[in-house]
mmCIF file of C-alpha atoms in Angstrom:
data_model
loop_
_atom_site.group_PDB
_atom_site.id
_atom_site.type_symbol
_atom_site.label_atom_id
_atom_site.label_comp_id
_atom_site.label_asym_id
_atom_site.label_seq_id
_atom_site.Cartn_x
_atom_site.Cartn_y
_atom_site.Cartn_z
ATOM 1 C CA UNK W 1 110.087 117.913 12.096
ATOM 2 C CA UNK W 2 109.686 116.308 15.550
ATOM 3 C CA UNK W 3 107.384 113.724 16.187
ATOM 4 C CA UNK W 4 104.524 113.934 18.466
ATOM 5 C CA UNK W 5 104.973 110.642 19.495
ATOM 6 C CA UNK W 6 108.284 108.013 19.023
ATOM 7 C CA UNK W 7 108.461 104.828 20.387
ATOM 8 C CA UNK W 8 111.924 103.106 20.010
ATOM 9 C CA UNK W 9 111.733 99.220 21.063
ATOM 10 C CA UNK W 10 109.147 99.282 23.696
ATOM 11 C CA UNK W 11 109.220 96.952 26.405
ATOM 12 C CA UNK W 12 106.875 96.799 29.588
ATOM 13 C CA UNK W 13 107.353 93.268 31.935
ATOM 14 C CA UNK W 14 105.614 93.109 35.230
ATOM 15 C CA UNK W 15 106.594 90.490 38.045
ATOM 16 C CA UNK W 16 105.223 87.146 37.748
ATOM 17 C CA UNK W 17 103.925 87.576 34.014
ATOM 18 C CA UNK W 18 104.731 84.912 31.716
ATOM 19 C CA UNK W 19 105.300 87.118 28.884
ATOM 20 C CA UNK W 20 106.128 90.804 28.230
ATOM 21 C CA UNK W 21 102.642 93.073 28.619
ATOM 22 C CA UNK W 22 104.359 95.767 25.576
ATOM 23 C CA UNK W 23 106.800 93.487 23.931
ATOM 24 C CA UNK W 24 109.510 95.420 21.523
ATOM 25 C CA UNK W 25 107.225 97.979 19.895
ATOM 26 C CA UNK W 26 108.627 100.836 17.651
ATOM 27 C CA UNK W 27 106.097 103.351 16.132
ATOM 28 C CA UNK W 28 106.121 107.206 15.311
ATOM 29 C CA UNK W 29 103.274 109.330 14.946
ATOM 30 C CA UNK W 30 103.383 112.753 13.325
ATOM 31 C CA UNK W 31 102.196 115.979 14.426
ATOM 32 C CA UNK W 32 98.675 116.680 13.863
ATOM 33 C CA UNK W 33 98.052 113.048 13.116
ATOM 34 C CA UNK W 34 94.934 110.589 14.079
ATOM 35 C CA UNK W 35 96.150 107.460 14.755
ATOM 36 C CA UNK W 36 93.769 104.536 16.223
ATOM 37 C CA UNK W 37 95.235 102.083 18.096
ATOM 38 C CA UNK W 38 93.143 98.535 17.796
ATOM 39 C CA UNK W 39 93.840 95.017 19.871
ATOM 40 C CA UNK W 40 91.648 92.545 21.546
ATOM 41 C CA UNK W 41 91.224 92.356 25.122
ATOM 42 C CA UNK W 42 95.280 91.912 27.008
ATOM 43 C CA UNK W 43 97.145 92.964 24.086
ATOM 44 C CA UNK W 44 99.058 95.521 26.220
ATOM 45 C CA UNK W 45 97.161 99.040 25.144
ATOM 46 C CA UNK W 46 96.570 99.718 28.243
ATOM 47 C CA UNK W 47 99.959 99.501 29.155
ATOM 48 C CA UNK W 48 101.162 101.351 26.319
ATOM 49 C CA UNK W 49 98.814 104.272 27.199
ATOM 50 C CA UNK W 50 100.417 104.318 30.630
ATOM 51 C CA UNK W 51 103.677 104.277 29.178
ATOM 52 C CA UNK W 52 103.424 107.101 26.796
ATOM 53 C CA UNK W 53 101.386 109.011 29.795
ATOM 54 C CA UNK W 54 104.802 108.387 32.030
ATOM 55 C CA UNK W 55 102.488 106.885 34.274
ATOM 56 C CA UNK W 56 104.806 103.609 34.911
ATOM 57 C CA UNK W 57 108.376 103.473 33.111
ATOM 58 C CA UNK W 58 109.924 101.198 30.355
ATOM 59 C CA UNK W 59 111.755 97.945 31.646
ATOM 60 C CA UNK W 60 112.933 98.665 28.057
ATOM 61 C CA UNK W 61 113.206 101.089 25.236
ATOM 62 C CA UNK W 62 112.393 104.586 25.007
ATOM 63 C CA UNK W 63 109.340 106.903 24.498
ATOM 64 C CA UNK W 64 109.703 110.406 23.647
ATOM 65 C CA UNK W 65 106.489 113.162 23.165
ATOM 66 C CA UNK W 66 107.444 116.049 21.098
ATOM 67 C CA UNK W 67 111.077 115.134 21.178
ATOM 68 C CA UNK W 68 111.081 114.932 25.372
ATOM 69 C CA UNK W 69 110.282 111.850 27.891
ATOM 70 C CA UNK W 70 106.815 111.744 29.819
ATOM 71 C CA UNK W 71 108.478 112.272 33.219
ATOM 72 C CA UNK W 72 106.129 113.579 36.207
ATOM 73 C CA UNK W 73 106.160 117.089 36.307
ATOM 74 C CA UNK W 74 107.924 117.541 33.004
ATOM 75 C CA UNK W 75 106.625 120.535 30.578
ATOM 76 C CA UNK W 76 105.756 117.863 27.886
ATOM 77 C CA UNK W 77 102.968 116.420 30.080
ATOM 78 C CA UNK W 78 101.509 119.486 30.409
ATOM 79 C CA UNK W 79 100.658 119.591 26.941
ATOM 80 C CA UNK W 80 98.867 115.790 27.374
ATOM 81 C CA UNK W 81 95.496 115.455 27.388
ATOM 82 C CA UNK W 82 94.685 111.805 28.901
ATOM 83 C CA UNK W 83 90.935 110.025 28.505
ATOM 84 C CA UNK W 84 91.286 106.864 30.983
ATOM 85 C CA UNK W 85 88.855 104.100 31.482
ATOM 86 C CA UNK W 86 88.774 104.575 35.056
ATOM 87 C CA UNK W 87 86.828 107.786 36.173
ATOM 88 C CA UNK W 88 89.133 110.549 38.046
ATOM 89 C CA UNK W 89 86.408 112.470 39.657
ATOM 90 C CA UNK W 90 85.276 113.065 42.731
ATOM 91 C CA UNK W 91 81.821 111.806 42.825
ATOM 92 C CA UNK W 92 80.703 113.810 45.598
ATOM 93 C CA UNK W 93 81.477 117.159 44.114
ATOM 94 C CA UNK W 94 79.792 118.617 41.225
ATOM 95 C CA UNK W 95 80.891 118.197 37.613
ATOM 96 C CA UNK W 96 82.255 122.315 37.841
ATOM 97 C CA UNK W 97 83.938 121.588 40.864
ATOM 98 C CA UNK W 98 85.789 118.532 39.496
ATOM 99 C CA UNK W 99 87.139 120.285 36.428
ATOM 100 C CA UNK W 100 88.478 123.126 38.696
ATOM 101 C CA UNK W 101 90.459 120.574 40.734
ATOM 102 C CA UNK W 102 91.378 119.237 37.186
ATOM 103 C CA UNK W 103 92.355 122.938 35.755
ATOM 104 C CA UNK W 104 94.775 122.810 38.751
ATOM 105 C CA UNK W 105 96.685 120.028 38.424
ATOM 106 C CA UNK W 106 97.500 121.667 34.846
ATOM 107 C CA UNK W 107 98.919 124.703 36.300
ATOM 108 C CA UNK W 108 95.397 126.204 34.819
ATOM 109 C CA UNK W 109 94.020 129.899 36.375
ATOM 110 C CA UNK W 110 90.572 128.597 36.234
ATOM 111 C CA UNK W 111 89.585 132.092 35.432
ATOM 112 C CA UNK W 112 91.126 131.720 32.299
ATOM 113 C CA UNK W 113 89.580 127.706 32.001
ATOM 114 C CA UNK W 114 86.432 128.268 32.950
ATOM 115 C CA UNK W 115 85.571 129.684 29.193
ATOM 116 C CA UNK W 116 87.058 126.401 27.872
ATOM 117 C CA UNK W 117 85.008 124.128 30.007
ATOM 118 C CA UNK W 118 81.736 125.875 29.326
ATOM 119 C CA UNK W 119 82.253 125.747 25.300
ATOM 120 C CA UNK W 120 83.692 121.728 25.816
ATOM 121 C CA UNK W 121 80.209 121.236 28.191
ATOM 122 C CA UNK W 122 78.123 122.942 25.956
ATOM 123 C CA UNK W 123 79.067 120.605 22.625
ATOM 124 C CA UNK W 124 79.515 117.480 24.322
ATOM 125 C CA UNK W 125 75.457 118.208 25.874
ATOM 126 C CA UNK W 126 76.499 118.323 29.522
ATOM 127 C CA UNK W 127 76.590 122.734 29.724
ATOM 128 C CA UNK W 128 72.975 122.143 32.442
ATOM 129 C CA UNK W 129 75.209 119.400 34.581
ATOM 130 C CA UNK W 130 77.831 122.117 35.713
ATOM 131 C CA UNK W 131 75.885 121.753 39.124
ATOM 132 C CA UNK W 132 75.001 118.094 39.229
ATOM 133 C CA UNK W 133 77.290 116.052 41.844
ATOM 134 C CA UNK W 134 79.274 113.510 39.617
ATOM 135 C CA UNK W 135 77.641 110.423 40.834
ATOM 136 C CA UNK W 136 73.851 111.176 39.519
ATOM 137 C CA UNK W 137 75.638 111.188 35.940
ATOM 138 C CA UNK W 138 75.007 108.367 33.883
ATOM 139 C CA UNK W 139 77.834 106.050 32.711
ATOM 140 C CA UNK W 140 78.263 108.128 29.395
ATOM 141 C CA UNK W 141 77.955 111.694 30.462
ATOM 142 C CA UNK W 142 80.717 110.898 33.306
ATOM 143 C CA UNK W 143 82.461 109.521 30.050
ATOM 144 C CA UNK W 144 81.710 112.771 28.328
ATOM 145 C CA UNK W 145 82.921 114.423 30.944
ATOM 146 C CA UNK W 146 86.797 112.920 31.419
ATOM 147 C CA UNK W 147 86.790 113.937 27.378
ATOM 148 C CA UNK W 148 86.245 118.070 28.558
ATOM 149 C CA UNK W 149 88.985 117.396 31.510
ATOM 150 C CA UNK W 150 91.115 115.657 29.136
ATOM 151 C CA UNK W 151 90.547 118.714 26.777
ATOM 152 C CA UNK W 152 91.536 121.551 29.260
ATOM 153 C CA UNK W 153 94.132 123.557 28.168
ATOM 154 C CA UNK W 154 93.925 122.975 24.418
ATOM 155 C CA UNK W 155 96.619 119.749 24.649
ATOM 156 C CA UNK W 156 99.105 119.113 21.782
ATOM 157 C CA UNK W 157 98.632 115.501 22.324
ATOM 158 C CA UNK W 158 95.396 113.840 23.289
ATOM 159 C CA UNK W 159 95.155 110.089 24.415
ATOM 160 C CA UNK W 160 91.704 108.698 24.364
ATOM 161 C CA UNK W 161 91.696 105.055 26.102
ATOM 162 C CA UNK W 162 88.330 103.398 25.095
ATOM 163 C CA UNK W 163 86.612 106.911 25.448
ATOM 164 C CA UNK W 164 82.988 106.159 24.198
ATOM 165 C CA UNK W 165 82.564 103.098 26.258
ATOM 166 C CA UNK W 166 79.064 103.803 27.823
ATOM 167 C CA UNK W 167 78.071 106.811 25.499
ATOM 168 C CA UNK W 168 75.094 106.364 23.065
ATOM 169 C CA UNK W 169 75.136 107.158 19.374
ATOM 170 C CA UNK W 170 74.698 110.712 19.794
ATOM 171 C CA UNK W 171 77.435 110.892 22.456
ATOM 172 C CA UNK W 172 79.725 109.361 20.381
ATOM 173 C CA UNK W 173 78.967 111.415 17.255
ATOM 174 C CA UNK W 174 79.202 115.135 19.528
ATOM 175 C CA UNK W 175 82.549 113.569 20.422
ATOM 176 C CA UNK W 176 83.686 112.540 17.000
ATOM 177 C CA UNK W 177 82.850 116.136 15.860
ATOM 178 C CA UNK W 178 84.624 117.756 18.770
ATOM 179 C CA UNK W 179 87.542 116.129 18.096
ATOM 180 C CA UNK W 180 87.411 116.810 14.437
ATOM 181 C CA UNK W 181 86.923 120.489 15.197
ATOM 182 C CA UNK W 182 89.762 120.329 17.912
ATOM 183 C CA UNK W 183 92.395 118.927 14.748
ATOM 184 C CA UNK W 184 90.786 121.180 12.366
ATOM 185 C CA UNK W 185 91.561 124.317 14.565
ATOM 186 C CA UNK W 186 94.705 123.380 16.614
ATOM 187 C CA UNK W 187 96.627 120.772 14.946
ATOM 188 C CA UNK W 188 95.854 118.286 18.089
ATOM 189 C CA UNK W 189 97.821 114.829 17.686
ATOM 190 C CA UNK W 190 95.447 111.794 18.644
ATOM 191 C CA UNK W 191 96.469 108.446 19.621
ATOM 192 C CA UNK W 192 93.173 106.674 19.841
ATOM 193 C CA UNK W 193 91.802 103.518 21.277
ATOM 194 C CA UNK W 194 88.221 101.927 20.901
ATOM 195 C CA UNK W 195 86.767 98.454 20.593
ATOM 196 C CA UNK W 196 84.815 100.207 18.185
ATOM 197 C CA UNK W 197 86.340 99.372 14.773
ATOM 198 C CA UNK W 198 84.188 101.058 12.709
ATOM 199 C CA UNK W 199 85.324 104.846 14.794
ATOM 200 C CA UNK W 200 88.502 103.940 14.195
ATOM 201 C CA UNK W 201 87.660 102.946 10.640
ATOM 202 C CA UNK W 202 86.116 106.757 10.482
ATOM 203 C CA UNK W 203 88.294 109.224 12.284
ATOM 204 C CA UNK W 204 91.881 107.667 12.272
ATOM 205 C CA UNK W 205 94.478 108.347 9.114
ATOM 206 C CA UNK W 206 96.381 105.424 10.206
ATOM 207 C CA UNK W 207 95.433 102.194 12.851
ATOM 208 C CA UNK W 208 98.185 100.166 14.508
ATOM 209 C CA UNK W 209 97.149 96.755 15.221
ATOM 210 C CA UNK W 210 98.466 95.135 18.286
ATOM 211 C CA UNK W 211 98.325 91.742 20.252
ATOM 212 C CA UNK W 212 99.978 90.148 23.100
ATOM 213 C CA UNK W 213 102.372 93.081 23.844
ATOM 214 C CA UNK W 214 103.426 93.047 19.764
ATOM 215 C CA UNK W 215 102.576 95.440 16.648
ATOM 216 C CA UNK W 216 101.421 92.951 13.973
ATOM 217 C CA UNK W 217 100.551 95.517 11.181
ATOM 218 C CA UNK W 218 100.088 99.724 10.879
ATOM 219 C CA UNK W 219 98.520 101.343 8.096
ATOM 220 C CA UNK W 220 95.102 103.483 6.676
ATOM 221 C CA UNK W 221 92.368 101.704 7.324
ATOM 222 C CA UNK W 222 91.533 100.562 3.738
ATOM 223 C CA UNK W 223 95.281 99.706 3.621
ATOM 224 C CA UNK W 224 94.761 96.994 6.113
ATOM 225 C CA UNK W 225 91.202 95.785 4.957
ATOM 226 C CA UNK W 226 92.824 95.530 1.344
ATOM 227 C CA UNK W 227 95.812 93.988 2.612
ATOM 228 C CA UNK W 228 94.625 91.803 5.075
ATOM 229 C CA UNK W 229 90.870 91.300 5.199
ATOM 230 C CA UNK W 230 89.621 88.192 3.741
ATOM 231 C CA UNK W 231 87.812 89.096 -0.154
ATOM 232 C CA UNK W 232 83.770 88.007 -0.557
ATOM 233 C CA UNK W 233 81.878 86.970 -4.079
ATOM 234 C CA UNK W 234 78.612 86.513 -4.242
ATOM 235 C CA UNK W 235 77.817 84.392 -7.088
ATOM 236 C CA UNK W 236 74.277 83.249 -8.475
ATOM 237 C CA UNK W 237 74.075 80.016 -10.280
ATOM 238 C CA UNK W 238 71.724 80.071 -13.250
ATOM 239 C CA UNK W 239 70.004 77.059 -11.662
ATOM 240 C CA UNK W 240 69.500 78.600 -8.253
ATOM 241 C CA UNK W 241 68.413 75.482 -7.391
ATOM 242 C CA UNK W 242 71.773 73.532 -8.165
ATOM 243 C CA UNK W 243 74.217 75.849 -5.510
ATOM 244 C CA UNK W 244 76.717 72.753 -5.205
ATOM 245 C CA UNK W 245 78.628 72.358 -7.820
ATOM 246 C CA UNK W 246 79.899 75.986 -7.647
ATOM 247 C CA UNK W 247 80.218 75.807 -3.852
ATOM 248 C CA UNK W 248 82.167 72.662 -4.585
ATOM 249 C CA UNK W 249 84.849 73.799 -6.730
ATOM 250 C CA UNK W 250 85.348 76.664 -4.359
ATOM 251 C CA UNK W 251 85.892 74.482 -1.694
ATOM 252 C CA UNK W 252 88.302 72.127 -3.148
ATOM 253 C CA UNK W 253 90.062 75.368 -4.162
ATOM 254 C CA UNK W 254 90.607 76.284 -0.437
ATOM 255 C CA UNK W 255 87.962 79.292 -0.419
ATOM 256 C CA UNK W 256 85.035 78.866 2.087
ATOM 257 C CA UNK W 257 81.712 78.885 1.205
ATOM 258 C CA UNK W 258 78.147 79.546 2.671
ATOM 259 C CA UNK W 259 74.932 78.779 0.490
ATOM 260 C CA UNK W 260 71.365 80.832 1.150
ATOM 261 C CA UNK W 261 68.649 80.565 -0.603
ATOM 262 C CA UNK W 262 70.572 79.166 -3.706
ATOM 263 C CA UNK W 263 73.176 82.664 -3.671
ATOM 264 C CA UNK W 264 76.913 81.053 -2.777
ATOM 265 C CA UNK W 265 78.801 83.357 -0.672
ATOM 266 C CA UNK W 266 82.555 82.358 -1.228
ATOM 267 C CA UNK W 267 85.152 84.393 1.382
ATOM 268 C CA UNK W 268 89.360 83.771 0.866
ATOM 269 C CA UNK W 269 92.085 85.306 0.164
ATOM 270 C CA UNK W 270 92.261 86.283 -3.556
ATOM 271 C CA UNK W 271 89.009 85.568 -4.306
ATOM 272 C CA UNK W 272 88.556 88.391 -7.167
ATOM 273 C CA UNK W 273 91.636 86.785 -9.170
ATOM 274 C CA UNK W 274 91.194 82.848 -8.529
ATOM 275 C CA UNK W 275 87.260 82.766 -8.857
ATOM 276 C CA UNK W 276 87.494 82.854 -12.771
ATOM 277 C CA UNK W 277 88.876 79.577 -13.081
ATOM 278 C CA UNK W 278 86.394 78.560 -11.069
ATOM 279 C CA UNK W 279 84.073 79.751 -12.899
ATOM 280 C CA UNK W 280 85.401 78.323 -16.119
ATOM 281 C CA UNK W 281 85.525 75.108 -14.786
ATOM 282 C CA UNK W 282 81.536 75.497 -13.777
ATOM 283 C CA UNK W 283 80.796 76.221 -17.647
ATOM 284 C CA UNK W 284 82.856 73.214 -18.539
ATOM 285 C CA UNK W 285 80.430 71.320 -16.435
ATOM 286 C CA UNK W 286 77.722 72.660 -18.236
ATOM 287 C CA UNK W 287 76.530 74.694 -15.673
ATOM 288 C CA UNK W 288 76.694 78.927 -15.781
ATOM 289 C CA UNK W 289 76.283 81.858 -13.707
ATOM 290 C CA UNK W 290 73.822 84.672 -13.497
ATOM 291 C CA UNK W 291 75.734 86.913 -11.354
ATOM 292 C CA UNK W 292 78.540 87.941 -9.650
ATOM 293 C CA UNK W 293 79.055 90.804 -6.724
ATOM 294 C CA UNK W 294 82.220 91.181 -4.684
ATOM 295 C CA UNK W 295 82.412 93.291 -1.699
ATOM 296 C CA UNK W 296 85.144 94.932 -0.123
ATOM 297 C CA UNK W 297 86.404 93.210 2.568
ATOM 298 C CA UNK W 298 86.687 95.887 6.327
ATOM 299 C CA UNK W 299 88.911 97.067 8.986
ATOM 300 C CA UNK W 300 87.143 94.402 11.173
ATOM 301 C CA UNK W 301 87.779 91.757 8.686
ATOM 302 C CA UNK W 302 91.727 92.310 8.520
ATOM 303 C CA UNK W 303 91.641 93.043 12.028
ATOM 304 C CA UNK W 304 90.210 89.626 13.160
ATOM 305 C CA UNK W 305 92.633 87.521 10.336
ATOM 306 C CA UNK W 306 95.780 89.265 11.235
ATOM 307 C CA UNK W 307 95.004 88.270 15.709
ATOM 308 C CA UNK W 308 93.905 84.743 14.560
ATOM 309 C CA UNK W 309 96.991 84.107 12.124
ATOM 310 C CA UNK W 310 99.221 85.606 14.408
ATOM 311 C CA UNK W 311 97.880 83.214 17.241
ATOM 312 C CA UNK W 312 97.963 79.990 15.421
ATOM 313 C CA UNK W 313 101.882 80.963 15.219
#
């Protein structure tokens, strides 16, 4: 089967930058497939997004949708569905007006769109706007509202670039159920982008992890936490009032530790298998334990390990 998306060895340099903005980045992504996408702020996603939208071309590599390359004008891009952080309206028209100018652009008889637009209003709460001019919109319904352009024409492939920056909670949950629907019903590939870890976390089968133009890790979500994010035990001493000599074992055993109230929170890597000879050695000591809770370490964890060990290389 072909694959929504391949990227074969990536590489995006602009004049005058010191280093590669997409630096020698393969990835595939599979039809029908959620994928987040998840860097900190000039780790090239941006970039990538305009790459795989044909919007600016490779210094290197290749990028294929559906088998084809992004070119302008080429049938592939017709069936891409594009949520950018900057606004493409017109803010002096109303919100109707602007998705029949959008309609057009994809070769859309807006007699047959118009049906479309309503229903994508309608869910995302903006079906009493179709006559408000674009600029009385708040921040988050104009966001709302580049997620029904983007959604025109039922795309195969939909990339959403940071799209609920500026929505509220419920904005963001009408959109995480649209989108769920829109899979559900036609098989729509996602390639999705958010600062938001914990969407990601929630809609996306896979996340790739990116920084400075490079793909550090890809995997599910708990995958990555599992793999990467740094394990937690909180232990109670017996003596609540004696937290120290448990906090110092587990710092002389290269875990961290942070003491409240006499609980010792100790954070590491492999903290569920090298905390019971810690623990030994307490009761050696003469000292014991009451209890012990570990909790799974998050997306956000690995996520913030894997930048800051990749950037002390």
């Amino acid at each position: 089967m072909t694959a929504a998306v391949r990227v074969e060895n990536l590489v995006k340099r602009y004049a005058k930058m010191s280093r590669n903005a997409v630096d020698d980045i393969s990835f595939e992504i599979e039809d029908g497939a959620v994928v987040g996408l998840l860097g900190p702020n000039g780790a090239g996603k941006t970039t990538l997004t305009k790459l795989l939208c044909g919007v600016t071309t490779p210094t290197a590599g290749r990028v294929a949708l559906f088998g084809a390359e992004p070119t302008v004008g080429s049938l592939t891009k017709r069936h891409l569905g594009v949520v950018h952080q900057a606004a493409p309206f017109d803010m002096m028209l109303s919100v109707l007006d602007n998705l029949r100018i959008a309609a057009a652009f994809k070769d859309l008889r807006w007699r047959e769109a118009r049906p479309v637009a309503q229903e994508l209003l309608d869910t995302l709460g903006l079906g009493r706007a179709t006559a408000q001019l674009v600029f009385t919109l708040s921040g988050g319904e104009r966001r709302r509202l580049q997620v029904v352009r983007a959604l025109l024409g039922r795309p195969r492939l939909l990339l959403l670039d940071e799209p609920s920056a500026g929505m509220d909670v419920s904005g963001r949950r009408r959109m995480w159920e649209l989108l769920r629907d829109l899979r559900s019903l036609h098989g729509t590939t996602v390639l999705w982008t958010s600062h938001y870890v914990e969407e990601l976390e929630r809609n996306c089968g896979r996340v790739l992890i990116i920084d400075r133009g490079r793909l550090l890790e890809h995997g599910s979500p708990r995958e990555l936490a599992e793999r990467f994010g740094p394990q937690v035990a909180l232990v109670l001493p017996a003596d609540a009032t004696r937290p120290e000599p448990l906090a110092d074992l587990a710092r002389k055993a290269g875990l961290q530790t942070v003491t409240t109230d006499g609980l010792v929170q100790i954070t590491g890597r492999d903290v569920r298998a090298r905390l019971p000879a810690i623990l030994t050695r307490l009761r050696s000591d003469g000292l014991d334990v009451t209890s012990v809770e570990y909790r799974a370490p998050s997306l956000e964890d690995a996520f913030l390990d894997l930048v800051e060990s990749h950037r002390d290389h």
